[in-house]
PDB file of N, CA and C in Angstrom:
ATOM      1  N   MET A1227       0.917  -1.201   0.048  1.00  0.00           N
ATOM      2  CA  MET A1227       0.086  -0.086   0.011  1.00  0.00           C
ATOM      3  C   MET A1227       0.802   1.322  -0.026  1.00  0.00           C
ATOM      4  N   GLY A1228       1.969   1.204   0.827  1.00  0.00           N
ATOM      5  CA  GLY A1228       2.739   2.415   0.878  1.00  0.00           C
ATOM      6  C   GLY A1228       3.595   2.685  -0.349  1.00  0.00           C
ATOM      7  N   ALA A1229       3.965   1.441  -0.965  1.00  0.00           N
ATOM      8  CA  ALA A1229       4.535   1.699  -2.169  1.00  0.00           C
ATOM      9  C   ALA A1229       3.625   2.286  -3.410  1.00  0.00           C
ATOM     10  N   VAL A1230       2.384   1.956  -3.373  1.00  0.00           N
ATOM     11  CA  VAL A1230       1.545   2.357  -4.372  1.00  0.00           C
ATOM     12  C   VAL A1230       1.330   4.197  -4.154  1.00  0.00           C
ATOM     13  N   LEU A1231       1.214   4.035  -2.893  1.00  0.00           N
ATOM     14  CA  LEU A1231       1.074   5.724  -2.560  1.00  0.00           C
ATOM     15  C   LEU A1231       2.177   6.604  -2.816  1.00  0.00           C
ATOM     16  N   ALA A1232       3.487   6.014  -2.732  1.00  0.00           N
ATOM     17  CA  ALA A1232       4.627   6.613  -3.100  1.00  0.00           C
ATOM     18  C   ALA A1232       4.712   6.717  -4.552  1.00  0.00           C
ATOM     19  N   GLY A1233       4.237   5.848  -5.421  1.00  0.00           N
ATOM     20  CA  GLY A1233       4.240   6.274  -6.888  1.00  0.00           C
ATOM     21  C   GLY A1233       4.365   4.985  -7.572  1.00  0.00           C
ATOM     22  N   GLY A1234       4.023   3.881  -6.893  1.00  0.00           N
ATOM     23  CA  GLY A1234       3.918   2.685  -7.663  1.00  0.00           C
ATOM     24  C   GLY A1234       5.005   1.561  -7.165  1.00  0.00           C
ATOM     25  N   ILE A1235       4.657   0.475  -7.704  1.00  0.00           N
ATOM     26  CA  ILE A1235       5.613  -0.598  -7.412  1.00  0.00           C
ATOM     27  C   ILE A1235       6.598  -0.968  -8.500  1.00  0.00           C
ATOM     28  N   GLY A1236       7.710  -0.657  -8.154  1.00  0.00           N
ATOM     29  CA  GLY A1236       8.739  -1.056  -9.224  1.00  0.00           C
ATOM     30  C   GLY A1236       9.104  -2.500  -9.027  1.00  0.00           C
ATOM     31  N   ALA A1237      10.137  -2.877 -10.026  1.00  0.00           N
ATOM     32  CA  ALA A1237      10.728  -4.137 -10.133  1.00  0.00           C
ATOM     33  C   ALA A1237      11.461  -4.677  -8.675  1.00  0.00           C
ATOM     34  N   ASN A1238      12.252  -3.735  -8.094  1.00  0.00           N
ATOM     35  CA  ASN A1238      13.058  -3.726  -6.784  1.00  0.00           C
ATOM     36  C   ASN A1238      11.933  -4.085  -5.715  1.00  0.00           C
ATOM     37  N   ALA A1239      10.833  -3.538  -5.913  1.00  0.00           N
ATOM     38  CA  ALA A1239       9.854  -3.736  -4.645  1.00  0.00           C
ATOM     39  C   ALA A1239       9.074  -5.157  -4.731  1.00  0.00           C
ATOM     40  N   TRP A1240       8.894  -5.547  -6.141  1.00  0.00           N
ATOM     41  CA  TRP A1240       8.442  -6.943  -6.348  1.00  0.00           C
ATOM     42  C   TRP A1240       9.486  -7.800  -5.802  1.00  0.00           C
ATOM     43  N   ILE A1241      10.684  -7.651  -6.104  1.00  0.00           N
ATOM     44  CA  ILE A1241      11.840  -8.622  -5.954  1.00  0.00           C
ATOM     45  C   ILE A1241      11.941  -8.641  -4.327  1.00  0.00           C
ATOM     46  N   ALA A1242      11.980  -7.542  -3.626  1.00  0.00           N
ATOM     47  CA  ALA A1242      12.056  -7.478  -2.228  1.00  0.00           C
ATOM     48  C   ALA A1242      10.672  -8.094  -1.728  1.00  0.00           C
ATOM     49  N   LEU A1243       9.728  -8.050  -2.044  1.00  0.00           N
ATOM     50  CA  LEU A1243       8.379  -8.617  -1.600  1.00  0.00           C
ATOM     51  C   LEU A1243       8.702 -10.358  -1.753  1.00  0.00           C
ATOM     52  N   VAL A1244       9.056 -10.836  -2.784  1.00  0.00           N
ATOM     53  CA  VAL A1244       9.088 -12.096  -3.020  1.00  0.00           C
ATOM     54  C   VAL A1244      10.283 -12.877  -2.270  1.00  0.00           C
ATOM     55  N   GLY A1245      11.451 -11.951  -2.045  1.00  0.00           N
ATOM     56  CA  GLY A1245      12.476 -12.377  -1.152  1.00  0.00           C
ATOM     57  C   GLY A1245      11.934 -12.560   0.118  1.00  0.00           C
ATOM     58  N   GLY A1246      11.154 -11.489   0.574  1.00  0.00           N
ATOM     59  CA  GLY A1246      10.912 -11.557   1.979  1.00  0.00           C
ATOM     60  C   GLY A1246       9.947 -12.689   2.406  1.00  0.00           C
ATOM     61  N   LEU A1247       9.102 -12.776   1.415  1.00  0.00           N
ATOM     62  CA  LEU A1247       8.028 -14.065   1.546  1.00  0.00           C
ATOM     63  C   LEU A1247       8.932 -15.494   1.498  1.00  0.00           C
ATOM     64  N   LEU A1248       9.876 -15.584   0.778  1.00  0.00           N
ATOM     65  CA  LEU A1248      10.536 -16.862   0.651  1.00  0.00           C
ATOM     66  C   LEU A1248      11.287 -17.039   1.898  1.00  0.00           C
ATOM     67  N   ILE A1249      12.012 -16.047   2.533  1.00  0.00           N
ATOM     68  CA  ILE A1249      12.829 -15.898   3.874  1.00  0.00           C
ATOM     69  C   ILE A1249      11.745 -16.367   4.875  1.00  0.00           C
ATOM     70  N   MET A1250      10.612 -15.831   4.959  1.00  0.00           N
ATOM     71  CA  MET A1250       9.658 -16.225   5.971  1.00  0.00           C
ATOM     72  C   MET A1250       9.039 -17.704   5.770  1.00  0.00           C
ATOM     73  N   ALA A1251       8.959 -18.077   4.735  1.00  0.00           N
ATOM     74  CA  ALA A1251       8.503 -19.340   4.533  1.00  0.00           C
ATOM     75  C   ALA A1251       9.551 -20.338   4.766  1.00  0.00           C
ATOM     76  N   GLY A1252      10.843 -20.061   4.619  1.00  0.00           N
ATOM     77  CA  GLY A1252      11.883 -20.846   4.858  1.00  0.00           C
ATOM     78  C   GLY A1252      12.104 -21.013   6.478  1.00  0.00           C
ATOM     79  N   GLY A1253      12.167 -19.943   7.041  1.00  0.00           N
ATOM     80  CA  GLY A1253      12.171 -19.608   8.606  1.00  0.00           C
ATOM     81  C   GLY A1253      10.856 -20.673   9.281  1.00  0.00           C
ATOM     82  N   HIS A1254       9.663 -20.652   8.880  1.00  0.00           N
ATOM     83  CA  HIS A1254       8.723 -21.437   9.266  1.00  0.00           C
ATOM     84  C   HIS A1254       8.909 -22.959   9.110  1.00  0.00           C
ATOM     85  N   SER A1255       9.377 -23.301   8.017  1.00  0.00           N
ATOM     86  CA  SER A1255       9.821 -24.641   7.724  1.00  0.00           C
ATOM     87  C   SER A1255      10.838 -25.101   8.744  1.00  0.00           C
ATOM     88  N   PHE A1256      11.909 -24.420   8.836  1.00  0.00           N
ATOM     89  CA  PHE A1256      13.057 -24.564   9.508  1.00  0.00           C
ATOM     90  C   PHE A1256      12.595 -24.888  11.154  1.00  0.00           C
ATOM     91  N   ASN A1257      11.774 -23.965  11.458  1.00  0.00           N
ATOM     92  CA  ASN A1257      11.441 -24.293  12.890  1.00  0.00           C
ATOM     93  C   ASN A1257      10.466 -25.492  12.981  1.00  0.00           C
ATOM     94  N   SER A1258       9.780 -25.932  11.920  1.00  0.00           N
ATOM     95  CA  SER A1258       9.088 -27.128  12.113  1.00  0.00           C
ATOM     96  C   SER A1258       9.893 -28.418  12.164  1.00  0.00           C
ATOM     97  N   PHE A1259      10.973 -28.228  11.428  1.00  0.00           N
ATOM     98  CA  PHE A1259      12.247 -29.295  11.315  1.00  0.00           C
ATOM     99  C   PHE A1259      12.719 -29.453  12.724  1.00  0.00           C
ATOM    100  N   LEU A1260      13.016 -28.149  13.232  1.00  0.00           N
ATOM    101  CA  LEU A1260      13.696 -27.992  14.541  1.00  0.00           C
ATOM    102  C   LEU A1260      13.038 -28.739  15.743  1.00  0.00           C
ATOM    103  N   ASP A1261      11.562 -28.252  15.526  1.00  0.00           N
ATOM    104  CA  ASP A1261      10.489 -28.808  16.607  1.00  0.00           C
ATOM    105  C   ASP A1261      10.609 -30.355  16.415  1.00  0.00           C
ATOM    106  N   TYR A1262      10.689 -30.973  15.319  1.00  0.00           N
ATOM    107  CA  TYR A1262      10.789 -32.391  15.095  1.00  0.00           C
ATOM    108  C   TYR A1262      11.821 -32.999  15.487  1.00  0.00           C
ATOM    109  N   ALA A1263      13.147 -32.668  14.809  1.00  0.00           N
ATOM    110  CA  ALA A1263      14.398 -33.363  14.566  1.00  0.00           C
ATOM    111  C   ALA A1263      15.124 -32.968  15.832  1.00  0.00           C
ATOM    112  N   TRP A1264      15.197 -31.595  16.320  1.00  0.00           N
ATOM    113  CA  TRP A1264      16.176 -31.408  17.308  1.00  0.00           C
ATOM    114  C   TRP A1264      15.411 -31.440  18.849  1.00  0.00           C
ATOM    115  N   THR A1265      14.387 -30.709  19.001  1.00  0.00           N
ATOM    116  CA  THR A1265      13.943 -30.663  20.208  1.00  0.00           C
ATOM    117  C   THR A1265      12.933 -31.804  20.523  1.00  0.00           C
ATOM    118  N   GLY A1266      12.346 -32.490  19.550  1.00  0.00           N
ATOM    119  CA  GLY A1266      11.538 -33.673  19.806  1.00  0.00           C
ATOM    120  C   GLY A1266      10.283 -33.268  20.189  1.00  0.00           C
ATOM    121  N   LEU A1267       9.799 -32.055  20.189  1.00  0.00           N
ATOM    122  CA  LEU A1267       8.550 -31.635  20.626  1.00  0.00           C
ATOM    123  C   LEU A1267       7.336 -32.055  19.704  1.00  0.00           C
ATOM    124  N   ASP A1268       7.752 -32.546  18.438  1.00  0.00           N
ATOM    125  CA  ASP A1268       6.454 -32.922  17.695  1.00  0.00           C
ATOM    126  C   ASP A1268       6.551 -34.557  17.414  1.00  0.00           C
ATOM    127  N   LYS A1269       7.491 -35.322  18.240  1.00  0.00           N
ATOM    128  CA  LYS A1269       7.506 -36.766  18.136  1.00  0.00           C
ATOM    129  C   LYS A1269       6.533 -37.297  19.168  1.00  0.00           C
ATOM    130  N   GLY A1270       6.317 -38.560  19.066  1.00  0.00           N
ATOM    131  CA  GLY A1270       5.318 -39.229  20.045  1.00  0.00           C
ATOM    132  C   GLY A1270       3.958 -39.228  19.502  1.00  0.00           C
ATOM    133  N   GLU A1271       3.007 -39.461  20.276  1.00  0.00           N
ATOM    134  CA  GLU A1271       1.593 -39.388  20.176  1.00  0.00           C
ATOM    135  C   GLU A1271       0.988 -38.129  19.826  1.00  0.00           C
ATOM    136  N   VAL A1272      -0.073 -38.134  18.986  1.00  0.00           N
ATOM    137  CA  VAL A1272      -0.812 -37.007  18.755  1.00  0.00           C
ATOM    138  C   VAL A1272      -0.987 -35.887  19.851  1.00  0.00           C
ATOM    139  N   GLY A1273      -1.395 -36.647  20.822  1.00  0.00           N
ATOM    140  CA  GLY A1273      -1.926 -35.514  22.062  1.00  0.00           C
ATOM    141  C   GLY A1273      -0.560 -34.974  22.824  1.00  0.00           C
ATOM    142  N   GLU A1274       0.458 -35.528  22.392  1.00  0.00           N
ATOM    143  CA  GLU A1274       2.013 -34.935  23.261  1.00  0.00           C
ATOM    144  C   GLU A1274       2.495 -34.149  22.420  1.00  0.00           C
ATOM    145  N   ARG A1275       2.140 -33.780  20.853  1.00  0.00           N
ATOM    146  CA  ARG A1275       3.002 -33.007  20.083  1.00  0.00           C
ATOM    147  C   ARG A1275       2.325 -31.460  20.365  1.00  0.00           C
ATOM    148  N   SER A1276       3.230 -30.685  19.854  1.00  0.00           N
ATOM    149  CA  SER A1276       2.810 -29.239  19.930  1.00  0.00           C
ATOM    150  C   SER A1276       1.510 -29.087  18.900  1.00  0.00           C
ATOM    151  N   ALA A1277       1.000 -27.810  19.068  1.00  0.00           N
ATOM    152  CA  ALA A1277      -0.285 -27.826  18.382  1.00  0.00           C
ATOM    153  C   ALA A1277       0.121 -27.456  16.947  1.00  0.00           C
ATOM    154  N   GLU A1278      -0.556 -27.980  15.837  1.00  0.00           N
ATOM    155  CA  GLU A1278      -0.214 -27.970  14.429  1.00  0.00           C
ATOM    156  C   GLU A1278      -0.853 -26.417  14.079  1.00  0.00           C
ATOM    157  N   LYS A1279       0.291 -25.667  13.548  1.00  0.00           N
ATOM    158  CA  LYS A1279       0.063 -24.187  12.870  1.00  0.00           C
ATOM    159  C   LYS A1279      -0.312 -24.369  11.471  1.00  0.00           C
ATOM    160  N   ASP A1280      -1.226 -23.563  10.977  1.00  0.00           N
ATOM    161  CA  ASP A1280      -1.481 -23.679   9.421  1.00  0.00           C
ATOM    162  C   ASP A1280      -0.109 -23.415   8.801  1.00  0.00           C
ATOM    163  N   TYR A1281       0.698 -22.515   9.227  1.00  0.00           N
ATOM    164  CA  TYR A1281       1.923 -22.316   8.204  1.00  0.00           C
ATOM    165  C   TYR A1281       2.984 -23.423   8.160  1.00  0.00           C
ATOM    166  N   ALA A1282       2.670 -24.332   9.395  1.00  0.00           N
ATOM    167  CA  ALA A1282       3.737 -25.540   9.671  1.00  0.00           C
ATOM    168  C   ALA A1282       3.306 -26.685   9.480  1.00  0.00           C
ATOM    169  N   GLY A1283       2.140 -27.133   8.654  1.00  0.00           N
ATOM    170  CA  GLY A1283       1.523 -28.380   8.458  1.00  0.00           C
ATOM    171  C   GLY A1283       2.394 -29.473   8.143  1.00  0.00           C
ATOM    172  N   GLY A1284       3.736 -28.986   7.520  1.00  0.00           N
ATOM    173  CA  GLY A1284       4.598 -30.032   7.362  1.00  0.00           C
ATOM    174  C   GLY A1284       4.937 -31.037   8.413  1.00  0.00           C
ATOM    175  N   GLN A1285       4.993 -30.652   9.823  1.00  0.00           N
ATOM    176  CA  GLN A1285       5.385 -31.326  10.894  1.00  0.00           C
ATOM    177  C   GLN A1285       4.507 -32.491  11.016  1.00  0.00           C
ATOM    178  N   SER A1286       3.269 -32.526  10.433  1.00  0.00           N
ATOM    179  CA  SER A1286       2.313 -33.888  10.587  1.00  0.00           C
ATOM    180  C   SER A1286       2.871 -34.892   9.577  1.00  0.00           C
ATOM    181  N   ILE A1287       3.018 -34.472   8.499  1.00  0.00           N
ATOM    182  CA  ILE A1287       3.590 -35.609   7.516  1.00  0.00           C
ATOM    183  C   ILE A1287       4.985 -36.085   7.836  1.00  0.00           C
ATOM    184  N   ILE A1288       5.854 -35.108   8.416  1.00  0.00           N
ATOM    185  CA  ILE A1288       7.192 -35.744   8.902  1.00  0.00           C
ATOM    186  C   ILE A1288       6.756 -36.877   9.977  1.00  0.00           C
ATOM    187  N   ALA A1289       5.908 -36.442  10.903  1.00  0.00           N
ATOM    188  CA  ALA A1289       5.714 -37.325  12.128  1.00  0.00           C
ATOM    189  C   ALA A1289       5.029 -38.657  11.698  1.00  0.00           C
ATOM    190  N   LEU A1290       4.183 -38.410  10.678  1.00  0.00           N
ATOM    191  CA  LEU A1290       3.329 -39.797  10.150  1.00  0.00           C
ATOM    192  C   LEU A1290       4.357 -40.736   9.214  1.00  0.00           C
ATOM    193  N   GLY A1291       5.533 -40.284   8.909  1.00  0.00           N
ATOM    194  CA  GLY A1291       6.437 -41.002   8.155  1.00  0.00           C
ATOM    195  C   GLY A1291       6.250 -40.918   6.675  1.00  0.00           C
ATOM    196  N   ILE A1292       5.300 -39.936   6.170  1.00  0.00           N
ATOM    197  CA  ILE A1292       5.067 -39.762   4.752  1.00  0.00           C
ATOM    198  C   ILE A1292       6.342 -39.328   4.030  1.00  0.00           C
ATOM    199  N   VAL A1293       7.034 -38.252   4.887  1.00  0.00           N
ATOM    200  CA  VAL A1293       8.287 -37.891   4.214  1.00  0.00           C
ATOM    201  C   VAL A1293       9.321 -37.912   5.315  1.00  0.00           C
ATOM    202  N   SER A1294      10.460 -37.829   4.939  1.00  0.00           N
ATOM    203  CA  SER A1294      11.740 -37.841   6.209  1.00  0.00           C
ATOM    204  C   SER A1294      12.733 -36.896   5.837  1.00  0.00           C
TER     205      SER A1294
END
């Protein structure tokens, strides 16, 4: 919104937006990996795992053994 008010969104703004979204997605995925592999928070029975977040749904498919 601010970029539009300032005169439009240029190529650099789009690159920055996409880069920021990719970094955020990578951080969330890495957090899910750490919860499972390093701290063990998402191992065990379903009731013992941390709550599934919409952005980190991958922790469930790791715990179910669908991917490793």
